[in-house]
Structures are given as C-alpha cells and as structure tokens.
PDB file of C-alpha atoms (C1' of nucleotides) in Angstrom:
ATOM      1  CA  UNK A   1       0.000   0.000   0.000  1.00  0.00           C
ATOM      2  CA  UNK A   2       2.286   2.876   1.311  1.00  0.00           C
ATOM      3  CA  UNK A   3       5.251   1.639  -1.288  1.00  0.00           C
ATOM      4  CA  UNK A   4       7.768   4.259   0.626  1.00  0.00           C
ATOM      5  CA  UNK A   5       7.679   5.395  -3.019  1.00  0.00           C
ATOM      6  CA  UNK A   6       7.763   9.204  -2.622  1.00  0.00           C
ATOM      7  CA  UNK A   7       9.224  11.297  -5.107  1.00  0.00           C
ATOM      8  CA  UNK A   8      11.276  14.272  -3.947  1.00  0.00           C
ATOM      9  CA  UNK A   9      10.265  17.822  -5.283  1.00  0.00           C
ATOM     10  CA  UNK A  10      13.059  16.903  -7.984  1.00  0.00           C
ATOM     11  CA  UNK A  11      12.609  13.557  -8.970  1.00  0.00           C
ATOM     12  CA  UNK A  12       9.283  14.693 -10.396  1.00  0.00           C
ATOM     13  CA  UNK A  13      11.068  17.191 -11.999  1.00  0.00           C
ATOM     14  CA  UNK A  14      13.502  15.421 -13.753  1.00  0.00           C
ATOM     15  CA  UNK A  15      10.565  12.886 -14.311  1.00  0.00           C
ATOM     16  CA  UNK A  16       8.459  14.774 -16.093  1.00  0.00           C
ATOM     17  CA  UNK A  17      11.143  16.621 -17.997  1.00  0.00           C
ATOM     18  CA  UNK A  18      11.923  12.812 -19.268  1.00  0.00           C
ATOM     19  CA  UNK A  19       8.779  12.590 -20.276  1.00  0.00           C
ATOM     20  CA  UNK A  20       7.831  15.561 -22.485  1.00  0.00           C
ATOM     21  CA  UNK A  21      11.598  14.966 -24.116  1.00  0.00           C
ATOM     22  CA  UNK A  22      10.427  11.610 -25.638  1.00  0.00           C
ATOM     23  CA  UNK A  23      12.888  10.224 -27.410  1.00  0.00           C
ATOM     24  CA  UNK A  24      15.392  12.833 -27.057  1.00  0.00           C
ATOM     25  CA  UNK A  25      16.110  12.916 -23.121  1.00  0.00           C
ATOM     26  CA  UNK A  26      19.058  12.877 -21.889  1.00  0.00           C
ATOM     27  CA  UNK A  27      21.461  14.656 -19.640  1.00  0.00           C
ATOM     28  CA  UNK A  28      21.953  17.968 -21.218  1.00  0.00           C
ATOM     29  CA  UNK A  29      18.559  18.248 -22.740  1.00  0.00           C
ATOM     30  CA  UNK A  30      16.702  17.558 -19.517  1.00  0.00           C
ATOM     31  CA  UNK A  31      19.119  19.586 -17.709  1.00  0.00           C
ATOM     32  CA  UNK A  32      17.942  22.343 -20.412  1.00  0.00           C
ATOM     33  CA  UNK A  33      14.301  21.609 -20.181  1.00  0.00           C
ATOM     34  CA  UNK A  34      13.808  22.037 -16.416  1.00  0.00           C
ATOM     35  CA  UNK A  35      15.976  25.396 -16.382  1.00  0.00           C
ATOM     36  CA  UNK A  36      14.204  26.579 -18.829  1.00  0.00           C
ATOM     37  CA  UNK A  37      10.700  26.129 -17.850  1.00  0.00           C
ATOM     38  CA  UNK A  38      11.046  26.532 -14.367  1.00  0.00           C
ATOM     39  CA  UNK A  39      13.769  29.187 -14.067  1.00  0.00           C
ATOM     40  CA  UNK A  40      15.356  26.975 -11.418  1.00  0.00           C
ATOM     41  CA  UNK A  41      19.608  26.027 -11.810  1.00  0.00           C
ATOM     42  CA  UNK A  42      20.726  23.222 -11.200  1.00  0.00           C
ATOM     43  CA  UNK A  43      24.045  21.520 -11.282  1.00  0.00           C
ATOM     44  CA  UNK A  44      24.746  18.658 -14.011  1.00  0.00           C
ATOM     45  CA  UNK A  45      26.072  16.441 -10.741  1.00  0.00           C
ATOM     46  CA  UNK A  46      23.135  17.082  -8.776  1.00  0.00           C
ATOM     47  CA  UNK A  47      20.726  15.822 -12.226  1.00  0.00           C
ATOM     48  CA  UNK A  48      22.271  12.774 -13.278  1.00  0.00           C
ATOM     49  CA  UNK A  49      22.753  11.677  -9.396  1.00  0.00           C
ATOM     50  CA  UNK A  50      19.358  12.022  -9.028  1.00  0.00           C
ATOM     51  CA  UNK A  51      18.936  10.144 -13.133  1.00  0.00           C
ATOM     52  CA  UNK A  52      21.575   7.369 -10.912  1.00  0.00           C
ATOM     53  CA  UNK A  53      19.303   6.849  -8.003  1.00  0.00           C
ATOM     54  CA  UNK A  54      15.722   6.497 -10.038  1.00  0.00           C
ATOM     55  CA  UNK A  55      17.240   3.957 -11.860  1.00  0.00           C
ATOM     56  CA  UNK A  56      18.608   1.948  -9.083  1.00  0.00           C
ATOM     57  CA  UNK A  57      14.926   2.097  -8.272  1.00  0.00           C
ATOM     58  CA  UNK A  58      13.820   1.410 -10.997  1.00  0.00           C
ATOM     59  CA  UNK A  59      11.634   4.152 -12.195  1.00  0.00           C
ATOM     60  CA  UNK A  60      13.472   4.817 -15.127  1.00  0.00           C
ATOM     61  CA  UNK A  61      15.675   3.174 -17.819  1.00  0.00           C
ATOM     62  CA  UNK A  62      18.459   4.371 -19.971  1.00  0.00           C
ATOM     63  CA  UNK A  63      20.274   2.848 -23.279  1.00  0.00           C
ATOM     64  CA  UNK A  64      23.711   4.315 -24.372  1.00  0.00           C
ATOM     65  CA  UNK A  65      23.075   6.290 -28.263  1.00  0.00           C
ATOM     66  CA  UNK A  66      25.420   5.356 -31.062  1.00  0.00           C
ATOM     67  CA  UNK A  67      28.325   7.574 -31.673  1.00  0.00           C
ATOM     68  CA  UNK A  68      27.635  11.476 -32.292  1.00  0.00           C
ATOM     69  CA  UNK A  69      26.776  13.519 -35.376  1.00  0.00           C
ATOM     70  CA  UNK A  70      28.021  17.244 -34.135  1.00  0.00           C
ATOM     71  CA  UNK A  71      30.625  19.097 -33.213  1.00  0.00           C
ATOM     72  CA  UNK A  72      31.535  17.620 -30.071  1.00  0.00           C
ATOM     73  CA  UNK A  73      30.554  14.268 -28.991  1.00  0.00           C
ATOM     74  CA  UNK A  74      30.543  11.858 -26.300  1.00  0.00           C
ATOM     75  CA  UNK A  75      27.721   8.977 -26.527  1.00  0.00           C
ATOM     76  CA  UNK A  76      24.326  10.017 -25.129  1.00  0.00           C
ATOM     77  CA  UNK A  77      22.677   7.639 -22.568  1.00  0.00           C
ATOM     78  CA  UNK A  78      18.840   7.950 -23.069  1.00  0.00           C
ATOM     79  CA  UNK A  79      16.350   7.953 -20.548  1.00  0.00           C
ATOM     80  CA  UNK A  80      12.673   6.321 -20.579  1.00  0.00           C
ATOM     81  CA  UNK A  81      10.385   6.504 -17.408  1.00  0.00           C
ATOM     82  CA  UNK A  82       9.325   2.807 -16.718  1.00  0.00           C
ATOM     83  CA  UNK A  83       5.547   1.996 -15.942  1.00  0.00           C
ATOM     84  CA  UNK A  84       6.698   2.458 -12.374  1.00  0.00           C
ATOM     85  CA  UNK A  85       7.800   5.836 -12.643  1.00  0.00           C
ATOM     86  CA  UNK A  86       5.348   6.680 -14.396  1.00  0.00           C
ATOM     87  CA  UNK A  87       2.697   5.109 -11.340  1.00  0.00           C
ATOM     88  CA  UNK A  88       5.055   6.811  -8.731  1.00  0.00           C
ATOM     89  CA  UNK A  89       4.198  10.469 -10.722  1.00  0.00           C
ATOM     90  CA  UNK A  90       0.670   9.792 -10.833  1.00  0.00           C
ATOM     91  CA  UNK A  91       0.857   8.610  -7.721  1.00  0.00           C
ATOM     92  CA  UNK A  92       2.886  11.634  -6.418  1.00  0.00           C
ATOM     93  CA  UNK A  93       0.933  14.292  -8.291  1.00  0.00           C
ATOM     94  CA  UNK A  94      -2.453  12.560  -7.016  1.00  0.00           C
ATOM     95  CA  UNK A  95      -1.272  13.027  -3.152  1.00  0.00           C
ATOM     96  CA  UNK A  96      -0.740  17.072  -3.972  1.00  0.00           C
ATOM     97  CA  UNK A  97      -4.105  17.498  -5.379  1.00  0.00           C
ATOM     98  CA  UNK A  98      -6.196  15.956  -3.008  1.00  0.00           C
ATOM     99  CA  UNK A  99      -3.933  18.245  -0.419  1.00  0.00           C
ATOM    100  CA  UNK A 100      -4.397  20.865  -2.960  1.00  0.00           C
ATOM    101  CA  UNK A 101      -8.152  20.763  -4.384  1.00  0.00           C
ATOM    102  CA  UNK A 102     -10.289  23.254  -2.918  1.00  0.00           C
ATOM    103  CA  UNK A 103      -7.372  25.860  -2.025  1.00  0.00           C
ATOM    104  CA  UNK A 104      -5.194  25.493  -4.921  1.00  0.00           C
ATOM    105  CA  UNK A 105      -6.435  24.464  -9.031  1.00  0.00           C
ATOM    106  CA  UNK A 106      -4.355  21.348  -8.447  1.00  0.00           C
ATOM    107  CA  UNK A 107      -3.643  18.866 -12.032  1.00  0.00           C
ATOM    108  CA  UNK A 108      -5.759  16.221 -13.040  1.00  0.00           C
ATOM    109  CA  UNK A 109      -3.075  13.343 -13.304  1.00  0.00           C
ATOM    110  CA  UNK A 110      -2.974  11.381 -16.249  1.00  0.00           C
TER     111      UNK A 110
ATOM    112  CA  UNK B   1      15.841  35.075  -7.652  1.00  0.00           C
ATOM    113  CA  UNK B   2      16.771  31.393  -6.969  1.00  0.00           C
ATOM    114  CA  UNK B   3      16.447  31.859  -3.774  1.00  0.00           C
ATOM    115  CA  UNK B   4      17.558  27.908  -2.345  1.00  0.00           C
ATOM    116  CA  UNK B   5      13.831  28.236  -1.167  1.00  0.00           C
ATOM    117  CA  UNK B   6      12.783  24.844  -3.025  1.00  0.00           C
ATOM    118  CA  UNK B   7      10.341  22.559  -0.814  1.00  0.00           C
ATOM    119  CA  UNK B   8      10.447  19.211  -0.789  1.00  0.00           C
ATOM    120  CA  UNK B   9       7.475  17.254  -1.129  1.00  0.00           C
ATOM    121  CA  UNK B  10       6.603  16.674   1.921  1.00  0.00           C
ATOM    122  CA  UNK B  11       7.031  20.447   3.132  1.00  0.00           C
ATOM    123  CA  UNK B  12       4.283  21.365   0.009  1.00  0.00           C
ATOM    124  CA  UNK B  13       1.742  18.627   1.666  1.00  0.00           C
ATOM    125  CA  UNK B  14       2.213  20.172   5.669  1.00  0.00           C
ATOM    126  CA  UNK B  15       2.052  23.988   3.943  1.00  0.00           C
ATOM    127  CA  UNK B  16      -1.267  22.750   2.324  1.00  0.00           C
ATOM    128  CA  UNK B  17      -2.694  20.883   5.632  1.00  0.00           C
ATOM    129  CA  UNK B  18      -1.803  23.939   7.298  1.00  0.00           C
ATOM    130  CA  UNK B  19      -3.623  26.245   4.795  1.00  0.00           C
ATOM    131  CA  UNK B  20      -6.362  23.908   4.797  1.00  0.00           C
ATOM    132  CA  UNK B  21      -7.483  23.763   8.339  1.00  0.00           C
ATOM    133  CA  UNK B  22      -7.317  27.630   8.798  1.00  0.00           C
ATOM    134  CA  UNK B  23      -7.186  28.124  12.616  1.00  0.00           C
ATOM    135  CA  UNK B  24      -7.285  25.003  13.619  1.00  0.00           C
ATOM    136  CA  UNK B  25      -4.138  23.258  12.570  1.00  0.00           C
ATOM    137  CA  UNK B  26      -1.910  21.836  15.003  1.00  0.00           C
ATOM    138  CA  UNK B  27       0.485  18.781  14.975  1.00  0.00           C
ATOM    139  CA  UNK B  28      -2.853  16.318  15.390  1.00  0.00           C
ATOM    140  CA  UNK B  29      -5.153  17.692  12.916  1.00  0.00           C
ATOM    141  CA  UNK B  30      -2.293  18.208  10.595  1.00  0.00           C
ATOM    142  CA  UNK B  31      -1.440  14.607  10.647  1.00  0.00           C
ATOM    143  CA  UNK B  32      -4.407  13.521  10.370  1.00  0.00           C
ATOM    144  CA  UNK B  33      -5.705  15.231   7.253  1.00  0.00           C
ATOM    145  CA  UNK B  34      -2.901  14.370   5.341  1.00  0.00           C
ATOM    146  CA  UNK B  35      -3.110  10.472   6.236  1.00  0.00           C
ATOM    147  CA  UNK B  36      -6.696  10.988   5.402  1.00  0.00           C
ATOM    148  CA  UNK B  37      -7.137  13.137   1.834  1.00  0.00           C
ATOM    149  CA  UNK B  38      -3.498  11.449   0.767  1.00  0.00           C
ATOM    150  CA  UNK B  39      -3.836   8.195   2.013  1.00  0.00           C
ATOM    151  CA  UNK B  40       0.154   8.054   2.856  1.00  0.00           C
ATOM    152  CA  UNK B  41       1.098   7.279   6.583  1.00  0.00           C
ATOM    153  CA  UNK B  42       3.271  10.164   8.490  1.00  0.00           C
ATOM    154  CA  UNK B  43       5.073   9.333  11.548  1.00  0.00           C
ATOM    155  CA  UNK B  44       4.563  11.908  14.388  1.00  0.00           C
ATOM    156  CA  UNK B  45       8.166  13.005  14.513  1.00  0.00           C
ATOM    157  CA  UNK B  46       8.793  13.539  11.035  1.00  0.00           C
ATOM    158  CA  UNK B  47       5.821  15.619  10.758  1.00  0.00           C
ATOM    159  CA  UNK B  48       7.045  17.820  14.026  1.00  0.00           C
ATOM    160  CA  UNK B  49      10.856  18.224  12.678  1.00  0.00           C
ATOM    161  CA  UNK B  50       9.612  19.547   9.100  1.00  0.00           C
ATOM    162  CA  UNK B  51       7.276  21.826  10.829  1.00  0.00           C
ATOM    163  CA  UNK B  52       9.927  22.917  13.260  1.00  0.00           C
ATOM    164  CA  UNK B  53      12.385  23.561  10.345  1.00  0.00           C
ATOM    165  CA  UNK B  54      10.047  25.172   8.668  1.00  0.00           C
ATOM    166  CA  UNK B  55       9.162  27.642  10.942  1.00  0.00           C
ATOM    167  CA  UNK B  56      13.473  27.703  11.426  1.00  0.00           C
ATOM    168  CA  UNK B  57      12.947  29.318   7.863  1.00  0.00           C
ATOM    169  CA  UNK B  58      10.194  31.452   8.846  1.00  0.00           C
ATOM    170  CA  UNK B  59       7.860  29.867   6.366  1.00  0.00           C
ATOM    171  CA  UNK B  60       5.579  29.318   9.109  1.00  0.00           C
ATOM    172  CA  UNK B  61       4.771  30.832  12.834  1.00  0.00           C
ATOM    173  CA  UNK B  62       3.129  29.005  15.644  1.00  0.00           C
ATOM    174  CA  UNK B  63       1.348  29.999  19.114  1.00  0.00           C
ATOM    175  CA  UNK B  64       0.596  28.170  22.217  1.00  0.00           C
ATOM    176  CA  UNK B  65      -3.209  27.644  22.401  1.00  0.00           C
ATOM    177  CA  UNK B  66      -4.594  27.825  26.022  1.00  0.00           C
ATOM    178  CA  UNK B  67      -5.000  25.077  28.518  1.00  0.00           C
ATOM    179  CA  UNK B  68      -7.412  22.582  26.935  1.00  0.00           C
ATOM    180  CA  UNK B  69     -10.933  21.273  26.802  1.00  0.00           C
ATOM    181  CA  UNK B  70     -11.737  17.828  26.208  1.00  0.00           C
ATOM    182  CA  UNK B  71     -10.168  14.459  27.275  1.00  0.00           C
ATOM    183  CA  UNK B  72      -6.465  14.379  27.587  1.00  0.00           C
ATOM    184  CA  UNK B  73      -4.817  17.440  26.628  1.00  0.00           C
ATOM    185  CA  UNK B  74      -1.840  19.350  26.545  1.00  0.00           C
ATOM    186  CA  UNK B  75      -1.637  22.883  25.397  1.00  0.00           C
ATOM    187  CA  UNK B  76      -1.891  22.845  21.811  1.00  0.00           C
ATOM    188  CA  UNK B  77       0.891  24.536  19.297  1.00  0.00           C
ATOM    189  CA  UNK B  78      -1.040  26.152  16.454  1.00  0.00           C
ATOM    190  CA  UNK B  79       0.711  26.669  13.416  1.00  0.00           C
ATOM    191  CA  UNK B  80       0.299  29.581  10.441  1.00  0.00           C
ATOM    192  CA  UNK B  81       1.850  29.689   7.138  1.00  0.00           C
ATOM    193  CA  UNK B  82       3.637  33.211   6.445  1.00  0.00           C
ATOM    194  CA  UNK B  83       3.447  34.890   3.439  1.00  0.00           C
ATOM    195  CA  UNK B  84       6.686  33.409   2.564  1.00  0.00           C
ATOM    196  CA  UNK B  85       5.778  30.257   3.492  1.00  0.00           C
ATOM    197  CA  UNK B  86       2.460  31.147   1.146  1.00  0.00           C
ATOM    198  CA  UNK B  87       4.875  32.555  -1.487  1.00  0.00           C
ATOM    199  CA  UNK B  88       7.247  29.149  -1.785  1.00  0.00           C
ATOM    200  CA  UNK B  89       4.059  26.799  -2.213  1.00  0.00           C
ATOM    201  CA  UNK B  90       3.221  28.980  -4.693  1.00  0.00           C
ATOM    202  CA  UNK B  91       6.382  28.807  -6.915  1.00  0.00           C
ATOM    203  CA  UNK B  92       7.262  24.928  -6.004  1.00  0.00           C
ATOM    204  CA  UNK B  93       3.830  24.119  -7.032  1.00  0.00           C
ATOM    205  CA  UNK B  94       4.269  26.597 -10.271  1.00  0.00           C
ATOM    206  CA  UNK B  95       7.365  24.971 -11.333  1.00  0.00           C
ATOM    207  CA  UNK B  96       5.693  21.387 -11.413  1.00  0.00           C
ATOM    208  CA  UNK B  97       2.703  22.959 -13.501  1.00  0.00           C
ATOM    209  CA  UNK B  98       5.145  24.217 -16.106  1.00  0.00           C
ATOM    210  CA  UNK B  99       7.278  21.326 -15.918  1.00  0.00           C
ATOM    211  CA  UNK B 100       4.107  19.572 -16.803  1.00  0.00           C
ATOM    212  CA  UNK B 101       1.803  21.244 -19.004  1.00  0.00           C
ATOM    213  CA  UNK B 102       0.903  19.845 -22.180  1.00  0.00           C
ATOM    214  CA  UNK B 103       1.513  16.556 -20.864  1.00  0.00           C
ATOM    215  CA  UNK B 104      -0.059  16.438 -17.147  1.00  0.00           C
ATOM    216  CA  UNK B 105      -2.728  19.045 -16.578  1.00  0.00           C
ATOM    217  CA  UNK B 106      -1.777  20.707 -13.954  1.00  0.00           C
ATOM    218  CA  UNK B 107      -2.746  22.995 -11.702  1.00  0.00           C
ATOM    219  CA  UNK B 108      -3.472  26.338 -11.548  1.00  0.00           C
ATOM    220  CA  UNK B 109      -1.533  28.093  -9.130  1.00  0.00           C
ATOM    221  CA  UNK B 110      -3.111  30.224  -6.554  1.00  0.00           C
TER     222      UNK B 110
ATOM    223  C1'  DC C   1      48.873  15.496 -37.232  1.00  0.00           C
ATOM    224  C1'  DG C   2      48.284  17.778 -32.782  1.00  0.00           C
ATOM    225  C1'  DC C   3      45.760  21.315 -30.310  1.00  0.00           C
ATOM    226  C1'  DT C   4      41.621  23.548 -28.834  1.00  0.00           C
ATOM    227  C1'  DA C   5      36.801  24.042 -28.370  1.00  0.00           C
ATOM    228  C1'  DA C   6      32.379  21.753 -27.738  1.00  0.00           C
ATOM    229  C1'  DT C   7      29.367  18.254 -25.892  1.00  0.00           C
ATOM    230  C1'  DA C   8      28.415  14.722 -22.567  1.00  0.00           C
ATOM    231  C1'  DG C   9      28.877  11.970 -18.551  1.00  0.00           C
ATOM    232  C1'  DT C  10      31.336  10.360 -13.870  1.00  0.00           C
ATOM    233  C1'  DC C  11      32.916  10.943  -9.149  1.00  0.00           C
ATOM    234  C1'  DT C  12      33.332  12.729  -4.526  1.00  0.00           C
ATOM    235  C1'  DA C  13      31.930  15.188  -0.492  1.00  0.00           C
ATOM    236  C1'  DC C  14      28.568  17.321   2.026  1.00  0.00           C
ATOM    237  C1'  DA C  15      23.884  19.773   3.111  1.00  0.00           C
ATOM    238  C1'  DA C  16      18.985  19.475   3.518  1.00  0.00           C
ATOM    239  C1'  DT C  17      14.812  16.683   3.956  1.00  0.00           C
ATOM    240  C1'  DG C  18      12.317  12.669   5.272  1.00  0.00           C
ATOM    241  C1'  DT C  19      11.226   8.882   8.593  1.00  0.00           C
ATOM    242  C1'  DA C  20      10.525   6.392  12.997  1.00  0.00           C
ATOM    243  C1'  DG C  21       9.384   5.661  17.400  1.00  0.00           C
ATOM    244  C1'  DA C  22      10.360   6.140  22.230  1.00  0.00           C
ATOM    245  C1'  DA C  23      10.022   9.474  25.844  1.00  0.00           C
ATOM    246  C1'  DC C  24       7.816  13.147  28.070  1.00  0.00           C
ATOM    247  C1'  DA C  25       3.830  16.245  29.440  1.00  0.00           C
ATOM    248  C1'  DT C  26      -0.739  17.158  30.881  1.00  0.00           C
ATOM    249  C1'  DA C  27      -5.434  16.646  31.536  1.00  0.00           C
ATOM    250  C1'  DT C  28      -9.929  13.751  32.263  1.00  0.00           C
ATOM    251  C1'  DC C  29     -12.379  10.005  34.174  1.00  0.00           C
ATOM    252  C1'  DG C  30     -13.409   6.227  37.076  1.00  0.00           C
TER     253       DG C  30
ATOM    254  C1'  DC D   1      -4.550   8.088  42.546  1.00  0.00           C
ATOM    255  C1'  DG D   2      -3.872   5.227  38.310  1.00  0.00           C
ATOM    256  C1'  DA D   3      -5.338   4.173  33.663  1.00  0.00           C
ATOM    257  C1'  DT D   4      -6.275   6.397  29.438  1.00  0.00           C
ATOM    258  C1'  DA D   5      -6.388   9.998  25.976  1.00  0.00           C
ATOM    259  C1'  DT D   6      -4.349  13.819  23.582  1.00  0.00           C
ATOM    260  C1'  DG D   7      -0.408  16.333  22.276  1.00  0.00           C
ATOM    261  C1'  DT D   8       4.585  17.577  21.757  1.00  0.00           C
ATOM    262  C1'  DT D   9       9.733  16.826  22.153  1.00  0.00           C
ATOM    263  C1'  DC D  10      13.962  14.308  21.384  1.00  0.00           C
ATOM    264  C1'  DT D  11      17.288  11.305  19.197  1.00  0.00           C
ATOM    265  C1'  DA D  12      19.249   8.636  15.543  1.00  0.00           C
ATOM    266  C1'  DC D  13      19.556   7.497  10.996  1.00  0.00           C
ATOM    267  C1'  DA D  14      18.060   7.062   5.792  1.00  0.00           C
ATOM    268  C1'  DT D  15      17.094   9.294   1.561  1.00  0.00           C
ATOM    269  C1'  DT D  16      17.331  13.256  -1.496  1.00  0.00           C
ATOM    270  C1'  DG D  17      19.350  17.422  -3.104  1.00  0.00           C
ATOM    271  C1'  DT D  18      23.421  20.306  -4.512  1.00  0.00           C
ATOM    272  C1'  DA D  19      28.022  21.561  -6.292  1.00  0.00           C
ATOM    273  C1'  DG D  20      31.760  21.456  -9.022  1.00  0.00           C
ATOM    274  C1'  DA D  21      35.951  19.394 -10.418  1.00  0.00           C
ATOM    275  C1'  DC D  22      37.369  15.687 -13.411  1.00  0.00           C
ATOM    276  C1'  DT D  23      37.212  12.446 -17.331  1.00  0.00           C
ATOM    277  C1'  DA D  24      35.856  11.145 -22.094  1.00  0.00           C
ATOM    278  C1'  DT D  25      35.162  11.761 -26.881  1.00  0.00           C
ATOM    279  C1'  DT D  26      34.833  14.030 -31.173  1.00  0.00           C
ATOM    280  C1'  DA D  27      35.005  17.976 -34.770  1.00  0.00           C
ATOM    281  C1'  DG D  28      37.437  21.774 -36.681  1.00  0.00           C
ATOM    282  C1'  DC D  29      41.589  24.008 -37.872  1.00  0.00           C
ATOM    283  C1'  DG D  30      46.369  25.687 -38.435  1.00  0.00           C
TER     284       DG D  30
END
DNA sequence: CGCTAATAGTCTACAATGTAGAACATATCG
DNA sequence: CGATATGTTCTACATTGTAGACTATTAGCG
C-alpha cells in the first residue's frame, strides 16, 4: 500500500522533464528543459545523481546512443520513465491534489 | 531570484494541511488530514521536525493555544503559514505545472 | 597530425529533507 | 490516585538534493 515510493520535489522534476523529451532525453537536454521552464539552476552532478538513483529504483531506464553527429561528442545515454515511474508520478501528483483541491487548481493526473 | 527556497514534497503537503485547516491546525489535525485526503502514513516526529524547520525558515509561525478542553490534553501549538511560506508553495507548485503542461494538466496556481 | 573548443557523462563530499518511534507532558475520568 | 487519551519533544539514521571538479570523446583548424 504505502510503497515508501515518494518522489522528492526533484525527482518529479527530472521525471516529467523525461517525459515531455520523448525520445530525445538525456542529460543535457533535460538539464535544459527544467531550467528553462522553471527558471530553477541546477548543477549537471546534482541531475544525473538524481537520473543514478531512479534507476537503481527502478523508475526509469536508460540505453547508451550510437556515436555522435556534431561538433563535439561523447555517446548520449537515453532515458525512458518505466511503468513504475510513471505510477510513482501519478501517484505523487495525485497526493498534492487531493492536499491541494479546494485551495489550490491542483492537475488532473494522467 | 533562486532563492535555495525549493520545498520538498513533503514540506508542500504540511504547507497545504496547514492552509487547509485555517485556525485550527496543530500537529494532530495536521497529521491527520494528510493520512486521510493522501492516504500516505506520516510518523509523528517527522511531521514535528519539518514543521519545526520550517518555521526555522520562517515559512511558518506558531502559538501556544490555552490550557485545553476535552479528554487528555496538553496545550496545543497552532501553526500559520507566512506569506513566505504562502509565497514558496506557490512557486514549487508553479514549477511542477510548467514542468508539466501539455503533458499532465496541472494545476493552476493560486 | 596535434591542439583547442564543444558536448556529454562520472565521481566525490557534504547539506537538507524525510522517517521512525520512544520518551515526556498534561489533563480527564473512574 | 492510576489508567487512558491527547499532544509535543527528542534522538538517531536514511534518503534526497546540490556543487563542481574531473574524465571522455569528437570535430574543426592551423
């Protein structure tokens, strides 16, 4: 029932930013993709620590990209959310809007 | 502007709890309607350290209630959320909407 | 070629948050 | 009074969050 599967604030982050990269996440990009929406820095360590742990977990996935094609180039890894991550988001995002609903126009999840 | 003031996700539920049960929000009641609406155990202490840091961080204030009235009781600590404290909820909670629009509706902030 | 710039990922150390549960305090009721 | 109910404090440790230096790999260019 109670999973002990809470997300911290940026493990949802870095989840969703997975997510609305598609094919195309990895480090740099969701690195990009959260500074730029939210307006928040963060460190490259901090990011793929956190990319580290949720895998050990087993929320997400990641697959090393051929070669490069640009300018500089060191192999990508990729990242995918796994059906769990994706149930520990809903599950995370669900939690806030029942705290939320009422006070706050908290997200229908999913 | 990026002002470390990032809650974790815990923080965002006891800020809401508090918000929630307007003048009557106190260790108890605060426990209890988040193990209710989320459905995600607390223990006592943790919920009494993130309220005492938070108030550290003057996100929050809290008062000594008179004596009692009931049963058992011992002087209750009520708790308010600062305009700070009011403030961070507001931009935690607005990072995760843009973070997720277009692929999670999310919420409307405030 | 060999060097430099560009892109990407790894490693290490430490700070902040989250979690538990026992201990302590105080009041009512029988 | 002692058992019971309500409420808060304290202590110890686990998990997450944050930084930044360091390593790796490749393209472009003199």
């Amino acid at each position: 029932m109670d999973k002990r599967d809470h997300l911290g604030e940026f493990e949802q982050l870095v989840l969703l930013g997975i997510l609305r990269l598609g094919n195309d996440a990895y480090g740099m990009t969701i690195r990009r993709e959260i500074e730029t929406r939210t307006r928040r820095t963060t460190s490259i360590g901090a990011l793929y620590l956190t990319l580290e742990r949720m895998e050990e977990k087993g929320l997400i996935r990641s697959e090393l990209g051929e070669a490069t094609a640009e300018r500089g180039g060191r192999a990508k890894r990729f990242f995918t959310v796994n059906p769990s991550g994706r149930e520990a988001l809903k599950q995370s995002l669900h939690r806030l809007r029942r705290m939320a609903e009422g006070h706050f126009p908290v997200p229908e999840v999913i």
